[in-house]
Coordinates of C-alpha atoms (C1' of nucleotides) in Angstrom, one line a residue:
Chain Y
M1058 CA -29.6 -11.2 15.1
A1059 CA -32.9 -12.9 15.5
S1060 CA -35.7 -10.4 15.7
A1061 CA -38.3 -10.6 18.4
S1062 CA -42.1 -10.7 17.9
P1063 CA -42.2 -11.5 14.2
K1064 CA -45.9 -12.3 14.5
I1065 CA -47.4 -9.0 13.5
L1066 CA -45.4 -8.8 10.3
S1067 CA -47.9 -7.5 7.8
A1068 CA -47.8 -7.0 4.1
S1069 CA -46.5 -3.4 4.5
P1070 CA -43.0 -3.4 3.0
A1071 CA -40.8 -1.6 5.5
S1072 CA -42.8 -2.2 8.7
T1073 CA -40.0 -3.5 11.0
D1074 CA -36.3 -3.7 10.2
T1075 CA -36.8 -5.6 7.0
V1076 CA -35.5 -3.4 4.2
D1077 CA -35.3 -4.6 0.7
N1078 CA -31.9 -3.5 -0.7
S1079 CA -31.8 -6.2 -3.3
Y1080 CA -31.6 -3.6 -6.1
L1081 CA -28.6 -1.8 -4.6
R1082 CA -26.9 -5.1 -4.1
T1083 CA -26.9 -5.7 -7.9
L1084 CA -24.5 -2.7 -8.3
V1085 CA -20.8 -3.2 -8.2
G1086 CA -20.2 0.2 -6.8
Y1087 CA -22.5 -0.4 -3.8
N1088 CA -20.9 -3.7 -3.0
A1089 CA -17.3 -2.3 -3.5
R1090 CA -18.1 0.6 -1.1
R1091 CA -19.6 -1.6 1.5
A1092 CA -16.8 -4.1 1.4
S1093 CA -14.2 -1.4 1.4
L1094 CA -15.7 0.3 4.4
S1095 CA -15.9 -3.0 6.4
I1096 CA -12.2 -3.7 5.8
I1097 CA -11.1 -0.1 6.4
E1098 CA -13.0 -0.2 9.7
V1099 CA -10.8 -3.1 10.9
F1100 CA -7.8 -1.4 9.5
M1101 CA -8.4 1.8 11.5
E1102 CA -8.9 -0.2 14.7
R1103 CA -5.7 -2.1 14.5
M1104 CA -3.6 0.8 13.2
A1105 CA -4.8 3.0 16.1
V1106 CA -2.5 0.8 18.2
Y1107 CA 0.5 2.4 16.4
G1108 CA -1.1 5.9 16.4
L1109 CA -1.5 5.6 12.6
K1110 CA -4.4 6.4 10.4
V1111 CA -4.8 4.4 7.2
V1112 CA -3.2 7.1 5.1
D1113 CA -0.3 7.3 7.6
F1114 CA 0.3 3.6 7.1
S1115 CA 0.2 4.0 3.3
V1116 CA 2.7 6.9 3.5
L1117 CA 5.1 5.0 5.8
S1118 CA 4.9 1.9 3.6
L1119 CA 5.5 3.8 0.4
V1120 CA 8.5 5.6 1.9
A1121 CA 9.8 2.3 3.1
H1122 CA 9.7 0.7 -0.3
N1123 CA 10.7 3.9 -2.1
P1124 CA 13.4 5.7 -0.1
G1125 CA 13.9 9.2 -1.3
I1126 CA 10.3 9.5 -2.7
T1127 CA 9.0 13.1 -2.8
S1128 CA 5.7 14.5 -1.5
R1129 CA 4.6 15.1 -5.0
Q1130 CA 5.0 11.4 -5.8
L1131 CA 3.1 10.4 -2.7
C1132 CA 0.3 12.7 -3.7
A1133 CA 0.1 11.2 -7.2
T1134 CA 0.2 7.6 -5.9
L1135 CA -2.3 8.0 -3.1
G1136 CA -4.7 10.5 -4.6
V1137 CA -4.1 13.1 -1.9
L1138 CA -3.7 16.8 -2.7
P1139 CA -0.4 18.4 -1.9
P1140 CA -1.8 20.8 0.8
N1141 CA -3.4 17.9 2.6
L1142 CA -0.2 16.0 2.8
V1143 CA 1.9 18.7 4.4
G1144 CA 0.6 18.4 7.9
L1145 CA 0.6 14.6 7.7
I1146 CA 4.3 14.5 6.7
A1147 CA 5.1 17.1 9.3
A1148 CA 3.5 15.0 12.0
L1149 CA 5.4 11.8 11.0
D1150 CA 8.6 13.9 11.0
R1151 CA 7.8 15.3 14.5
R1152 CA 7.3 11.8 15.7
G1153 CA 10.7 10.8 14.5
L1154 CA 9.4 8.2 12.0
I1155 CA 10.5 9.9 8.8
E1156 CA 13.2 12.4 7.7
R1157 CA 13.1 15.1 5.0
R1158 CA 16.5 15.3 3.3
P1159 CA 17.3 17.7 0.4
H1160 CA 16.7 16.0 -2.9
P1161 CA 20.0 15.1 -4.6
S1162 CA 19.0 16.4 -8.0
D1163 CA 16.1 18.8 -7.5
G1164 CA 16.6 21.7 -5.1
R1165 CA 12.9 22.3 -4.8
A1166 CA 12.0 18.9 -3.6
M1167 CA 12.7 17.0 -0.4
G1168 CA 13.5 13.2 -0.4
L1169 CA 11.6 11.3 2.3
H1170 CA 13.3 8.5 4.3
L1171 CA 12.3 6.3 7.2
T1172 CA 14.3 6.7 10.4
P1173 CA 15.3 3.5 12.2
A1174 CA 12.3 4.0 14.5
G1175 CA 10.2 4.4 11.4
E1176 CA 11.5 1.2 9.8
D1177 CA 10.7 -0.6 13.0
L1178 CA 7.2 0.7 13.3
C1179 CA 6.4 0.2 9.6
G1180 CA 7.6 -3.4 9.8
Q1181 CA 5.3 -4.1 12.7
A1182 CA 2.4 -2.3 11.0
E1183 CA 2.9 -4.2 7.8
Q1184 CA 2.8 -7.5 9.7
T1185 CA -0.4 -6.3 11.5
A1186 CA -1.9 -5.3 8.1
A1187 CA -1.2 -8.7 6.6
Q1188 CA -2.9 -10.5 9.5
L1189 CA -5.8 -8.0 9.6
E1190 CA -6.5 -8.6 5.9
V1191 CA -7.0 -12.3 6.5
D1192 CA -9.2 -11.6 9.5
A1193 CA -11.3 -9.0 7.8
T1194 CA -11.9 -11.3 4.8
A1195 CA -12.2 -14.5 6.9
R1196 CA -15.2 -15.8 4.8
L1197 CA -12.9 -15.9 1.7
T1198 CA -10.6 -18.8 0.9
A1199 CA -7.1 -17.9 -0.1
T1200 CA -8.0 -18.6 -3.7
E1201 CA -11.0 -16.3 -3.5
R1202 CA -9.0 -13.6 -1.9
K1203 CA -6.5 -13.7 -4.8
T1204 CA -9.4 -13.7 -7.3
L1205 CA -11.0 -10.7 -5.6
I1206 CA -7.8 -8.7 -5.7
R1207 CA -7.2 -9.6 -9.4
L1208 CA -10.8 -8.4 -10.3
L1209 CA -10.5 -5.3 -8.3
Q1210 CA -7.3 -4.3 -10.0
K1211 CA -8.9 -5.0 -13.3
V1212 CA -11.5 -2.4 -12.4
Y1213 CA -9.2 0.5 -11.5
D1214 CA -6.0 -0.3 -13.4
Chain F
M1263 CA 0.3 7.9 -20.8
A1264 CA 3.7 7.2 -22.3
S1265 CA 6.3 9.0 -20.3
A1266 CA 8.9 11.1 -22.1
S1267 CA 12.7 10.9 -21.7
P1268 CA 13.1 7.5 -20.0
K1269 CA 16.8 7.6 -20.8
I1270 CA 18.1 9.1 -17.6
L1271 CA 16.4 6.5 -15.4
S1272 CA 19.0 5.7 -12.8
A1273 CA 19.2 3.2 -10.0
S1274 CA 17.6 5.6 -7.5
P1275 CA 14.2 4.1 -6.5
A1276 CA 11.8 7.0 -6.8
S1277 CA 13.7 9.3 -9.2
T1278 CA 11.0 10.1 -11.7
D1279 CA 7.3 9.0 -11.6
T1280 CA 8.1 5.4 -11.0
V1281 CA 6.8 4.5 -7.6
D1282 CA 6.8 0.9 -6.3
N1283 CA 3.4 0.3 -4.7
S1284 CA 3.5 -3.5 -5.2
Y1285 CA 3.2 -4.0 -1.4
L1286 CA 0.0 -2.0 -1.1
R1287 CA -1.4 -3.8 -4.1
T1288 CA -1.2 -7.1 -2.1
L1289 CA -3.8 -5.8 0.4
V1290 CA -7.5 -6.4 -0.2
G1291 CA -8.4 -3.1 1.6
Y1292 CA -6.2 -1.0 -0.7
N1293 CA -7.6 -2.6 -3.9
A1294 CA -11.2 -2.4 -2.6
R1295 CA -10.8 1.3 -1.8
R1296 CA -9.2 2.1 -5.2
A1297 CA -11.8 0.2 -7.2
S1298 CA -14.6 1.7 -5.1
L1299 CA -13.4 5.2 -5.7
S1300 CA -13.0 4.7 -9.4
I1301 CA -16.6 3.5 -9.7
I1302 CA -18.0 6.1 -7.4
E1303 CA -16.2 8.8 -9.5
V1304 CA -18.2 7.8 -12.6
F1305 CA -21.3 7.4 -10.5
M1306 CA -21.0 11.0 -9.3
E1307 CA -20.5 12.4 -12.8
R1308 CA -23.5 10.7 -14.3
M1309 CA -25.8 11.3 -11.3
A1310 CA -24.9 15.0 -11.4
V1311 CA -27.1 15.2 -14.5
Y1312 CA -30.1 14.5 -12.2
G1313 CA -28.9 16.8 -9.5
L1314 CA -28.3 13.7 -7.3
K1315 CA -25.3 12.7 -5.2
V1316 CA -24.6 9.0 -4.7
V1317 CA -26.4 8.9 -1.3
D1318 CA -29.4 10.7 -2.8
F1319 CA -29.6 8.0 -5.4
S1320 CA -29.4 5.3 -2.7
V1321 CA -32.2 7.0 -0.7
L1322 CA -34.5 7.4 -3.7
S1323 CA -33.9 3.8 -4.8
L1324 CA -34.6 2.4 -1.3
V1325 CA -37.8 4.5 -0.9
A1326 CA -38.9 3.3 -4.3
H1327 CA -38.5 -0.4 -3.4
N1328 CA -39.6 0.2 0.2
P1329 CA -42.6 2.6 0.2
G1330 CA -43.3 3.8 3.7
I1331 CA -39.7 3.2 4.9
T1332 CA -38.6 5.5 7.8
S1333 CA -35.6 7.7 8.2
R1334 CA -34.3 5.4 10.9
Q1335 CA -34.4 2.4 8.6
L1336 CA -32.6 4.4 5.9
C1337 CA -29.9 5.3 8.4
A1338 CA -29.4 1.7 9.4
T1339 CA -29.3 0.4 5.8
L1340 CA -27.0 3.1 4.5
G1341 CA -24.7 3.6 7.5
V1342 CA -25.7 7.3 7.7
L1343 CA -26.2 8.9 11.1
P1344 CA -29.7 10.4 11.7
P1345 CA -28.6 14.0 12.0
N1346 CA -26.9 13.8 8.6
L1347 CA -30.0 12.4 6.9
V1348 CA -32.3 15.2 7.9
G1349 CA -31.1 17.9 5.5
L1350 CA -30.9 15.3 2.7
I1351 CA -34.5 14.2 3.1
A1352 CA -35.7 17.8 3.5
A1353 CA -34.0 18.7 0.2
L1354 CA -35.6 15.8 -1.7
D1355 CA -38.9 16.8 -0.2
R1356 CA -38.5 20.4 -1.3
R1357 CA -37.7 19.2 -4.8
G1358 CA -41.0 17.3 -4.8
L1359 CA -39.3 13.9 -5.2
I1360 CA -40.4 12.4 -2.0
E1361 CA -43.2 12.8 0.5
R1362 CA -43.3 12.4 4.3
R1363 CA -46.5 11.0 5.5
P1364 CA -47.5 10.1 9.1
H1365 CA -46.5 6.5 9.9
P1366 CA -49.7 4.4 10.1
S1367 CA -48.7 2.6 13.4
D1368 CA -46.0 4.8 15.0
G1369 CA -46.9 8.4 15.8
R1370 CA -43.2 9.4 16.1
A1371 CA -42.1 8.2 12.7
M1372 CA -42.7 9.4 9.2
G1373 CA -43.2 7.1 6.3
L1374 CA -41.4 8.1 3.1
H1375 CA -42.9 7.7 -0.3
L1376 CA -41.9 8.8 -3.8
T1377 CA -44.0 11.3 -5.7
P1378 CA -44.8 10.6 -9.3
A1379 CA -41.9 13.0 -10.2
G1380 CA -39.7 11.0 -7.8
E1381 CA -40.8 7.7 -9.4
D1382 CA -39.9 9.1 -12.8
L1383 CA -36.5 10.5 -11.8
C1384 CA -35.6 7.3 -9.9
G1385 CA -36.5 5.1 -12.8
Q1386 CA -34.2 7.1 -15.1
A1387 CA -31.4 7.2 -12.5
E1388 CA -31.6 3.5 -12.0
Q1389 CA -31.3 2.9 -15.8
T1390 CA -28.3 5.3 -15.9
A1391 CA -26.8 3.4 -12.9
A1392 CA -27.1 0.1 -14.6
Q1393 CA -25.4 1.3 -17.8
L1394 CA -22.7 3.2 -15.8
E1395 CA -21.9 0.1 -13.9
V1396 CA -21.0 -1.8 -17.0
D1397 CA -19.0 1.2 -18.4
A1398 CA -17.1 1.7 -15.1
T1399 CA -16.1 -2.0 -15.1
A1400 CA -15.7 -2.4 -18.8
R1401 CA -12.6 -4.5 -18.4
L1402 CA -14.6 -7.2 -16.7
T1403 CA -16.6 -9.9 -18.5
A1404 CA -20.2 -10.4 -17.3
T1405 CA -19.1 -13.5 -15.5
E1406 CA -16.3 -11.7 -13.8
R1407 CA -18.6 -8.9 -12.7
K1408 CA -20.9 -11.5 -11.1
T1409 CA -18.0 -13.2 -9.4
L1410 CA -16.7 -9.8 -8.1
I1411 CA -20.1 -9.0 -6.6
R1412 CA -20.4 -12.4 -5.0
L1413 CA -16.9 -12.1 -3.4
L1414 CA -17.5 -8.5 -2.2
Q1415 CA -20.7 -9.5 -0.5
K1416 CA -18.9 -12.4 1.1
V1417 CA -16.6 -9.9 2.7
Y1418 CA -19.2 -7.6 4.3
D1419 CA -22.3 -9.8 4.7
Chain S
dT240 C1' 7.0 29.5 -17.9
dA241 C1' 6.3 25.3 -15.1
dT242 C1' 6.8 22.7 -10.8
dT243 C1' 7.7 21.7 -5.5
dG244 C1' 6.4 22.6 -1.2
dT245 C1' 3.7 25.5 1.5
dT246 C1' 0.0 28.7 3.8
dA247 C1' -4.6 30.1 4.2
dT248 C1' -9.1 29.0 3.6
dA249 C1' -13.5 27.1 2.2
dC250 C1' -16.4 23.3 1.5
dT251 C1' -18.2 18.7 2.4
dC252 C1' -18.7 14.7 5.2
dT253 C1' -19.1 12.6 9.5
dA254 C1' -19.7 12.5 14.5
dT255 C1' -21.6 13.9 19.3
dA256 C1' -24.8 16.1 22.6
dA257 C1' -29.2 17.4 23.7
dC258 C1' -34.1 18.4 22.9
dT259 C1' -39.4 17.0 21.6
dA260 C1' -42.9 14.0 21.0
dT261 C1' -44.4 9.8 21.1
dA262 C1' -44.0 4.5 22.5
Chain G
dT1275 C1' -37.3 4.2 30.1
dA1276 C1' -36.5 3.9 25.2
dT1277 C1' -37.0 5.4 20.4
dA1278 C1' -37.8 8.7 15.9
dG1279 C1' -36.9 12.8 14.3
dT1280 C1' -34.6 17.0 14.9
dT1281 C1' -31.3 21.0 16.0
dA1282 C1' -26.8 22.8 16.9
dT1283 C1' -22.2 22.1 16.6
dA1284 C1' -17.7 20.1 16.3
dG1285 C1' -14.3 17.5 13.9
dA1286 C1' -12.2 15.1 9.9
dG1287 C1' -11.6 15.0 5.1
dT1288 C1' -11.2 17.2 0.7
dA1289 C1' -11.0 21.3 -2.3
dT1290 C1' -9.1 25.8 -4.6
dA1291 C1' -6.1 30.0 -4.7
dA1292 C1' -1.9 32.1 -4.1
dC1293 C1' 2.9 32.5 -2.8
dA1294 C1' 8.3 31.6 -2.5
dA1295 C1' 12.1 29.0 -4.2
dT1296 C1' 13.8 26.4 -7.8
dA1297 C1' 13.7 24.1 -12.6

DNA sequence: TATTGTTATACTCTATAACTATA
DNA sequence: TATAGTTATAGAGTATAACAATA
């Protein structure tokens, strides 16, 4: 965005819209958060088409690749607390995307499974996610994208 | 954490604590969010010593490097909405860390400045942040850390 | 005694509408 | 008319405590 009337720019540091954030930009945390938010933003937009929030997508995808997974395991994997997952699971159940079946070996737990409708929606959503990722990181080459993922995993693994 | 009794691991996919999240790990967004959260977690812990939240630190640092900056400019730079910055600024003012002076050329705005106490605290916090960054990304070499920052900025710039 | 799933609830963060005073 | 700062408020996200059923 080219700014208008740059004539009166004086020596005063924050006079117009020029803010010096060069120090914050030296911090990994600042950059990771900014990049994360910019990708999540696109994620939210495109998942809204399916009526899914980001965490809904994560749940569907994990259930798809781990049929019979329990709520407790989802919580541990996604960093969500059990009480906050209850309503989310119930909503996906009500929409007919997942099923809660009695766990084969633990009477307390429920095994989660995708319904055919859930399989279908999850498949579409995963394709959308793959495309979205490329779009949201369009300034990266394929190699850079791989490097970025490798370094990010090195941080949190 | 070594898991106990791995003997009874059967063919059932999500029987114990083994969850397959390999698909999610192919997504930049997932990895960026996980890495971001793991760094922010350490950030919160160490900033708590100064009674600062992450956003408080960002505000102090931006005011330090941009004396006279306005609330509006902080909002634009940090992605915070104006109503949500009001209480935050007021609290830093009450603590004697920043001052709100009338803006020299715009009667509606207030220019923000650090007090001597604010300068002091911000300096300490910035040093803590620099050390924290290295600790929170200890598995990265200095070169990898630089590369990571460059790629993250390429995503959101 | 410990754990799964659940309810109720509180706290924080983020978002929207509307007002005031200045531009 | 538009913008800076503010108030009030609503909504989403995240947190803890406690309970019933089962291990």
